[in-house]
Coordinates of N, CA and C and ligand atoms in Angstrom, one line a residue:
X1 N -3.9 13.6 -4.8 CA -4.5 13.0 -3.6 C -3.4 11.8 -3.2
X2 N -3.3 11.7 -1.8 CA -2.5 10.5 -1.4 C -3.5 9.5 -1.0
X3 N -3.3 8.3 -1.7 CA -4.2 7.2 -1.5 C -3.6 6.1 -1.1
X4 N -4.0 5.4 -0.1 CA -3.5 4.1 0.5 C -4.3 2.9 0.2
X5 N -3.6 1.9 -0.2 CA -4.3 0.6 -0.6 C -3.7 -0.4 0.2
X6 N -4.4 -1.3 0.9 CA -4.0 -2.3 1.7 C -5.0 -3.5 1.8
X7 N -4.5 -4.7 2.1 CA -5.5 -5.8 2.5 C -5.1 -6.3 3.8
X8 N -6.1 -6.5 4.7 CA -5.8 -7.0 6.0 C -6.7 -8.2 6.3
X9 N -6.4 -9.0 7.3 CA -7.2 -10.0 7.8 C -8.1 -9.3 8.9
X10 N -8.8 -10.1 9.7 CA -9.6 -9.6 10.7 C -8.9 -9.0 11.9
X11 N -7.6 -9.3 12.0 CA -6.8 -8.8 13.1 C -5.8 -7.7 12.6
X12 N -6.0 -7.1 11.5 CA -5.1 -6.1 10.9 C -3.8 -6.7 10.4
X13 N -3.7 -8.0 10.3 CA -2.5 -8.7 9.7 C -2.3 -8.2 8.3
X14 N -1.1 -7.9 7.8 CA -0.8 -7.7 6.3 C 0.3 -8.5 5.7
X15 N 1.1 -9.1 6.6 CA 2.4 -9.7 5.9 C 2.8 -10.9 6.7
X16 N 3.6 -11.7 6.0 CA 4.3 -12.8 6.6 C 5.5 -13.0 5.9
X17 N 6.5 -13.7 6.7 CA 7.7 -14.1 6.1 C 7.6 -15.5 5.5
X18 N 6.5 -16.2 5.7 CA 6.4 -17.6 5.3 C 5.8 -17.8 3.9
X19 N 5.5 -16.8 3.1 CA 5.2 -17.0 1.8 C 6.1 -16.3 0.8
X20 N 6.2 -16.7 -0.4 CA 7.2 -16.0 -1.2 C 6.9 -14.7 -1.7
X21 N 5.7 -14.3 -1.6 CA 5.4 -12.8 -1.9 C 4.9 -12.1 -0.7
X22 N 5.1 -12.6 0.5 CA 5.0 -11.9 1.7 C 3.5 -11.7 2.1
X23 N 2.6 -12.2 1.3 CA 1.3 -11.9 1.6 C 0.6 -13.3 2.2
X24 N -0.1 -13.3 3.4 CA -0.5 -14.5 4.0 C -1.5 -15.3 3.3
X25 N -2.4 -14.7 2.3 CA -3.5 -15.3 1.7 C -3.2 -15.3 0.1
X26 N -4.2 -16.0 -0.4 CA -4.2 -15.8 -1.9 C -5.6 -15.6 -2.4
X27 N -6.0 -14.3 -2.4 CA -7.4 -14.0 -2.8 C -7.3 -13.3 -4.3
X28 N -7.6 -14.0 -5.3 CA -7.4 -13.5 -6.7 C -8.2 -12.3 -6.9
X29 N -9.4 -12.2 -6.4 CA -10.3 -11.1 -6.6 C -9.6 -9.7 -6.1
X30 N -8.9 -9.9 -5.0 CA -8.3 -8.7 -4.3 C -7.1 -8.3 -5.1
X31 N -6.3 -9.2 -5.7 CA -5.3 -8.9 -6.5 C -5.8 -8.1 -7.7
X32 N -6.9 -8.6 -8.3 CA -7.5 -8.0 -9.5 C -8.0 -6.5 -9.1
X33 N -8.6 -6.4 -7.9 CA -9.0 -5.2 -7.4 C -7.8 -4.2 -7.3
X34 N -6.6 -4.6 -6.8 CA -5.4 -3.8 -6.6 C -4.9 -3.5 -8.0
X35 N -5.0 -4.4 -9.0 CA -4.4 -4.1 -10.3 C -5.3 -3.0 -10.9
X36 N -6.6 -3.1 -10.9 CA -7.5 -2.2 -11.6 C -7.4 -0.8 -11.0
X37 N -7.1 -0.7 -9.7 CA -7.1 0.5 -8.9 C -5.9 1.2 -9.3
X38 N -4.8 0.5 -9.5 CA -3.5 1.2 -9.5 C -3.0 1.2 -11.0
X39 N -3.7 0.6 -11.9 CA -3.2 0.4 -13.3 C -3.0 1.9 -13.9
X40 N -1.8 2.1 -14.5 CA -1.4 3.4 -15.1 C -1.1 4.5 -14.0
X41 N -1.0 4.2 -12.8 CA -0.8 5.1 -11.7 C 0.7 5.2 -11.2
X42 N 1.0 6.0 -10.3 CA 2.3 6.0 -9.6 C 2.1 5.2 -8.3
X43 N 2.8 4.1 -7.9 CA 2.6 3.5 -6.6 C 3.9 3.7 -5.9
X44 N 3.8 3.7 -4.6 CA 5.1 3.7 -3.9 C 4.9 2.6 -2.8
X45 N 6.2 2.1 -2.7 CA 6.3 0.9 -1.6 C 7.7 0.9 -1.0
X46 N 7.8 0.2 0.2 CA 9.1 0.1 0.8 C 9.9 -0.9 0.1
X47 N 11.2 -0.9 0.4 CA 12.2 -1.8 -0.2 C 11.8 -3.2 0.1
X48 N 11.3 -3.4 1.4 CA 11.0 -4.8 1.8 C 9.8 -5.4 0.8
X49 N 8.8 -4.6 0.6 CA 7.7 -5.0 -0.1 C 8.1 -5.2 -1.6
X50 N 8.9 -4.3 -2.0 CA 9.3 -4.4 -3.5 C 10.2 -5.7 -3.6
X51 N 11.0 -6.0 -2.8 CA 11.8 -7.1 -2.8 C 11.0 -8.5 -2.8
X52 N 9.9 -8.4 -1.9 CA 9.0 -9.5 -1.8 C 8.2 -9.8 -3.1
X53 N 7.8 -8.8 -3.7 CA 7.0 -8.8 -5.0 C 8.1 -9.3 -6.0
X54 N 9.3 -8.8 -6.0 CA 10.3 -9.4 -6.8 C 10.6 -8.7 -8.1
X55 N 9.6 -7.9 -8.6 CA 9.8 -7.1 -9.9 C 8.8 -6.1 -9.8
X56 N 9.0 -5.1 -10.7 CA 8.1 -3.9 -10.9 C 6.8 -4.5 -11.4
X57 N 5.7 -3.9 -10.9 CA 4.4 -4.3 -11.4 C 4.1 -3.6 -12.8
X58 N 3.8 -4.3 -13.8 CA 3.5 -3.7 -15.1 C 2.6 -2.6 -15.2
X59 N 2.9 -1.7 -16.2 CA 2.0 -0.6 -16.5 C 1.7 0.3 -15.3
X60 N 2.7 0.4 -14.5 CA 2.6 1.5 -13.4 C 4.0 2.0 -13.2
X61 N 4.1 3.2 -12.7 CA 5.4 3.8 -12.3 C 5.6 3.4 -10.8
X62 N 6.7 2.6 -10.3 CA 6.8 2.2 -9.1 C 8.0 3.1 -8.4
X63 N 7.7 3.7 -7.2 CA 8.8 4.3 -6.5 C 9.0 3.5 -5.3
X64 N 10.3 3.1 -5.2 CA 10.7 2.3 -4.1 C 11.4 3.2 -3.0
X65 N 10.8 3.2 -1.7 CA 11.5 3.9 -0.6 C 12.4 3.1 0.1
X66 N 13.6 3.6 0.1 CA 14.8 3.0 0.9 C 15.8 3.8 1.4
X67 N 16.3 3.6 2.5 CA 17.3 4.5 3.1 C 18.6 3.8 3.1
X68 N 18.6 2.8 2.3 CA 19.7 1.8 2.3 C 20.7 1.8 1.0
X69 N 20.5 2.9 0.2 CA 21.2 3.0 -1.1 C 20.9 1.8 -2.0
X70 N 19.6 1.5 -1.9 CA 19.1 0.4 -2.8 C 19.3 0.9 -4.3
X71 N 19.7 0.0 -5.2 CA 19.8 0.5 -6.5 C 18.9 -0.5 -7.3
X72 N 18.1 0.0 -8.3 CA 17.3 -0.8 -9.2 C 17.2 -0.1 -10.5
X73 N 17.8 -0.6 -11.5 CA 17.8 -0.1 -12.8 C 16.7 -0.5 -13.7
X74 N 15.6 0.4 -13.9 CA 14.5 0.0 -14.7 C 13.8 1.3 -15.1
X75 N 13.3 1.4 -16.3 CA 12.7 2.6 -16.7 C 11.5 3.1 -15.9
X76 N 10.8 2.2 -15.3 CA 9.6 2.4 -14.6 C 9.8 2.5 -13.0
X77 N 11.0 2.4 -12.7 CA 11.2 2.3 -11.2 C 12.2 3.6 -10.7
X78 N 11.8 4.1 -9.7 CA 12.5 5.3 -9.1 C 12.7 4.9 -7.6
X79 N 13.9 5.1 -7.2 CA 14.3 4.8 -5.7 C 14.4 6.2 -4.9
X80 N 13.6 6.3 -3.8 CA 13.7 7.6 -3.2 C 14.1 7.3 -1.6
X81 N 14.8 8.3 -1.1 CA 15.3 8.1 0.3 C 14.3 8.8 1.2
X82 N 13.6 9.7 0.8 CA 12.8 10.5 1.8 C 11.2 10.5 1.3
X83 N 10.5 9.6 1.9 CA 9.1 9.5 1.7 C 8.4 10.7 2.0
X84 N 8.7 11.5 2.9 CA 8.0 12.7 3.3 C 8.1 13.8 2.1
X85 N 9.3 13.9 1.7 CA 9.6 14.9 0.5 C 8.8 14.4 -0.7
X86 N 8.8 13.1 -0.9 CA 8.0 12.5 -2.1 C 6.5 13.0 -1.9
X87 N 5.9 12.6 -0.9 CA 4.5 13.1 -0.5 C 4.2 14.4 -0.8
X88 N 5.2 15.3 -0.3 CA 5.0 16.8 -0.5 C 5.0 17.1 -1.9
X89 N 5.9 16.4 -2.7 CA 6.0 16.8 -4.1 C 4.7 16.5 -4.9
X90 N 4.1 15.3 -4.5 CA 2.9 14.9 -5.2 C 1.7 15.7 -4.7
X91 N 1.7 16.1 -3.5 CA 0.6 16.9 -3.0 C 0.7 18.3 -3.7
X92 N 1.9 18.8 -4.0 CA 2.1 20.2 -4.5 C 1.7 20.1 -6.0
X93 N 2.1 19.1 -6.7 CA 1.7 18.9 -8.1 C 0.3 18.3 -8.4
X94 N -0.5 18.1 -7.2 CA -1.9 17.6 -7.5 C -1.9 16.3 -8.2
X95 N -0.9 15.5 -8.0 CA -1.0 14.3 -8.8 C -1.2 13.2 -7.7
X96 N -2.0 12.0 -8.1 CA -2.2 11.0 -7.3 C -1.0 10.1 -7.1
X97 N -0.8 9.7 -5.7 CA 0.2 8.9 -5.3 C -0.5 7.7 -4.5
X98 N -0.2 6.5 -5.0 CA -0.8 5.3 -4.3 C 0.2 4.7 -3.2
X99 N -0.2 4.7 -2.1 CA 0.8 4.2 -1.0 C 0.5 2.7 -0.9
X100 N 1.4 1.8 -1.2 CA 1.1 0.4 -1.2 C 2.0 -0.4 -0.3
X101 N 2.4 0.1 0.9 CA 3.0 -0.8 1.9 C 4.5 -0.7 1.8
X102 N 5.1 -1.5 2.7 CA 4.5 -2.3 3.8 C 4.2 -1.6 5.1
X103 N 4.3 -2.2 6.2 CA 4.0 -1.6 7.5 C 4.5 -0.3 7.7
X104 N 6.0 -0.3 7.5 CA 6.6 0.9 7.7 C 6.2 2.1 7.1
X105 N 6.0 1.8 5.7 CA 5.6 3.0 4.8 C 4.1 3.3 5.1
X106 N 3.2 2.4 5.4 CA 1.8 2.8 5.8 C 1.9 3.7 7.0
X107 N 2.7 3.3 8.0 CA 2.7 4.0 9.3 C 3.2 5.4 9.1
X108 N 4.3 5.6 8.3 CA 4.8 7.0 8.1 C 4.0 7.8 7.1
X109 N 3.2 7.1 6.3 CA 2.4 8.0 5.4 C 1.0 8.2 5.9
X110 N 0.5 7.5 6.8 CA -0.8 7.6 7.3 C -1.2 9.1 7.6
X111 N -0.4 9.9 8.3 CA -0.9 11.2 8.6 C -1.2 12.2 7.4
X112 N -0.6 11.7 6.2 CA -0.8 12.5 5.0 C -1.8 11.9 4.1
X113 N -2.4 10.9 4.4 CA -3.3 10.1 3.5 C -4.7 10.8 3.4
X114 N -5.2 10.9 2.3 CA -6.5 11.6 2.0 C -7.6 10.5 1.9
X115 N -7.3 9.3 1.3 CA -8.3 8.2 1.1 C -7.6 6.9 1.2
X116 N -8.4 5.9 1.8 CA -7.9 4.6 2.0 C -8.9 3.6 1.4
X117 N -8.2 2.5 0.6 CA -9.0 1.4 0.2 C -8.4 0.2 1.0
X118 N -9.4 -0.2 2.1 CA -8.9 -1.4 2.8 C -9.7 -2.7 2.4
X119 N -9.0 -3.6 1.9 CA -9.8 -5.0 1.6 C -9.7 -5.7 2.9
X120 N -10.8 -6.2 3.4 CA -10.9 -7.0 4.6 C -11.0 -8.4 4.1
X121 N -10.0 -9.2 4.3 CA -10.0 -10.7 4.0 C -10.5 -11.4 5.2
X122 N -11.7 -12.1 5.0 CA -12.2 -12.8 6.2 C -11.3 -13.9 6.6
X123 N -11.2 -14.1 8.0 CA -10.5 -15.2 8.6 C -9.2 -14.6 9.4
X124 N -8.5 -15.6 9.9 CA -7.5 -15.4 10.8 C -6.2 -16.1 10.3
X125 N -5.3 -15.3 9.8 CA -4.1 -15.9 9.2 C -2.9 -15.7 10.1
X126 N -1.8 -16.6 9.7 CA -0.5 -16.5 10.5 C 0.4 -15.5 9.8
X127 N 1.1 -14.6 10.6 CA 2.0 -13.7 9.9 C 2.6 -12.9 11.0
X128 N 3.3 -11.9 10.5 CA 4.2 -11.1 11.5 C 4.1 -9.6 11.3
X129 N 3.3 -9.2 10.3 CA 3.4 -7.7 10.1 C 1.9 -7.2 10.0
X130 N 1.7 -6.0 10.8 CA 0.3 -5.5 10.9 C 0.2 -4.1 10.4
X131 N -1.1 -3.8 10.1 CA -1.4 -2.4 9.6 C -1.6 -1.6 10.9
X132 N -1.0 -0.4 10.8 CA -1.1 0.4 12.1 C -2.5 0.8 12.5
X133 N -2.8 1.1 13.8 CA -4.1 1.6 14.2 C -4.3 3.0 13.7
X134 N -5.5 3.2 13.1 CA -5.7 4.6 12.5 C -7.0 5.2 13.1
X135 N -7.4 4.5 14.4 CA -8.7 4.9 14.8 C -8.8 6.4 15.4
X136 N -7.5 6.9 15.7 CA -7.5 8.2 16.3 C -7.1 9.3 15.1
X137 N -7.2 8.9 13.8 CA -6.7 9.8 12.8 C -7.7 10.3 11.9
X138 N -9.0 10.5 12.5 CA -10.1 11.3 11.7 C -10.4 10.8 10.4
X139 N -10.4 9.5 10.2 CA -10.8 8.9 9.0 C -12.3 8.5 9.2
X140 N -13.1 8.6 8.2 CA -14.5 8.1 8.3 C -14.8 7.1 7.2
X141 N -15.5 6.1 7.6 CA -15.9 5.1 6.5 C -16.9 5.6 5.6
X142 N -16.5 5.7 4.3 CA -17.4 6.2 3.3 C -18.3 5.2 2.7
X143 N -17.7 4.0 2.4 CA -18.6 2.9 1.9 C -17.9 1.5 2.3
X144 N -18.8 0.6 2.3 CA -18.4 -0.8 2.5 C -19.0 -1.8 1.5
X145 N -18.3 -2.5 0.8 CA -19.0 -3.3 -0.3 C -18.5 -4.7 -0.2
X146 N -19.5 -5.6 -0.3 CA -19.2 -7.0 -0.3 C -18.7 -7.4 -1.7
X147 N -17.4 -7.8 -1.8 CA -16.9 -8.3 -3.1 C -16.8 -9.8 -3.2
X148 N -17.7 -10.5 -2.3 CA -17.6 -11.9 -2.4 C -16.6 -12.6 -1.5
X149 N -15.3 -12.5 -2.0 CA -14.2 -13.1 -1.2 C -13.5 -12.2 -0.2
X150 N -13.9 -10.9 -0.3 CA -13.4 -9.9 0.7 C -14.4 -8.7 0.7
X151 N -14.3 -8.0 1.7 CA -15.1 -6.7 1.8 C -14.2 -5.4 1.6
X152 N -14.6 -4.5 0.7 CA -13.8 -3.4 0.4 C -14.4 -2.2 1.1
X153 N -13.6 -1.7 2.0 CA -13.9 -0.5 2.8 C -13.1 0.7 2.3
X154 N -13.9 1.8 2.0 CA -13.2 3.1 1.6 C -13.4 4.1 2.6
X155 N -12.2 4.6 3.1 CA -12.3 5.8 4.0 C -11.8 7.0 3.4
X156 N -12.3 8.1 3.9 CA -11.8 9.5 3.6 C -11.5 10.2 4.9
X157 N -10.7 11.3 4.8 CA -10.3 12.0 5.9 C -11.3 13.0 6.2
X158 N -11.6 13.2 7.5 CA -12.5 14.3 8.0 C -13.8 13.9 8.2
Ligands
NAP1 N1 -1.4 -6.9 2.7 C1 -1.0 -5.9 2.1 O1 -1.8 -5.1 1.5 C2 0.4 -5.6 2.1 C3 0.9 -4.5 1.2 C4 2.4 -4.3 1.2 C5 3.1 -5.0 2.0 N2 2.8 -6.0 2.8 C6 3.6 -6.7 3.6 O2 4.3 -5.7 4.4 C7 5.6 -6.4 4.9 C8 6.8 -5.3 4.6 O3 6.7 -4.3 5.5 P1 8.0 -3.7 6.2 O4 7.6 -2.7 7.2 O5 8.9 -4.8 6.6 O6 8.8 -2.9 5.0 P2 8.5 -1.9 3.9 O7 7.5 -0.9 4.5 O8 8.0 -2.6 2.6 O9 9.8 -1.2 3.6 C9 10.5 -0.5 4.6 C10 11.7 0.3 3.8 O10 11.3 1.8 3.9 C11 12.5 2.5 4.2 N3 12.1 3.7 4.9 C12 12.0 3.8 6.3 N4 11.7 5.1 6.5 C13 11.8 5.7 5.2 C14 11.6 7.2 4.9 N5 11.3 8.1 5.8 N6 11.8 7.4 3.6 C15 12.2 6.5 2.7 N7 12.3 5.2 3.0 C16 12.2 4.9 4.2 C17 13.2 1.5 5.0 O11 14.7 1.7 4.8 P3 15.6 1.5 6.2 O12 15.3 0.2 6.7 O13 17.0 1.7 5.7 O14 15.2 2.6 7.2 C18 13.0 0.2 4.4 O15 13.9 -0.1 3.4 C19 5.7 -7.7 3.9 O16 5.3 -8.7 4.7 C20 4.8 -7.4 2.9 O17 4.2 -8.6 2.2 C21 1.4 -6.2 2.9

């Protein structure tokens, strides 16, 4: 399954150039949610997001999408130039692939995504990067759960 994981504020904001990790807020519970959801899994992110995080996340295989001949030598990191080919590979072998941003990778991957975990962070933050509009993409809200400091929405396709 192709699974997308994202956190947004109330205006679909996802990123900023003003914090060291690129995330406009610090919500510990959402980081913990992301950690437990992706632990032991294969995660894919764009080069900008990977550089903002600064290092591979432990206990996960990280695939970095870059068309810029980016090189990163680490046993749990793979760099790929073609996101679409990667998605096709994971669909064919029926292995879960977690799409973890940023905006470019979300936008390109959305047509292939089966399930989305969207953390809604209450409030209105400053930033420059937004989650794409998916209202016309045939997702339906399967569940909505109050997690205290954020609301977790789960969407499936169809
Ligand atoms: N709130 C959240 O949940 C969340 C999660 C993740 C990231 N973010 C935020 O999102 C922002 C970064 O987003 P971004 O859009 O700037 O960058 P990005 O999506 O992280 O990375 C874009 C990279 O993807 C490459 N790329 C483009 N098309 C590709 C393809 N078809 N196959 C393989 N690679 C391809 C680009 O290469 P070229 O430039 O060479 O084309 C570029 O290096 C940051 O602010 C980050 O903090 C937020």
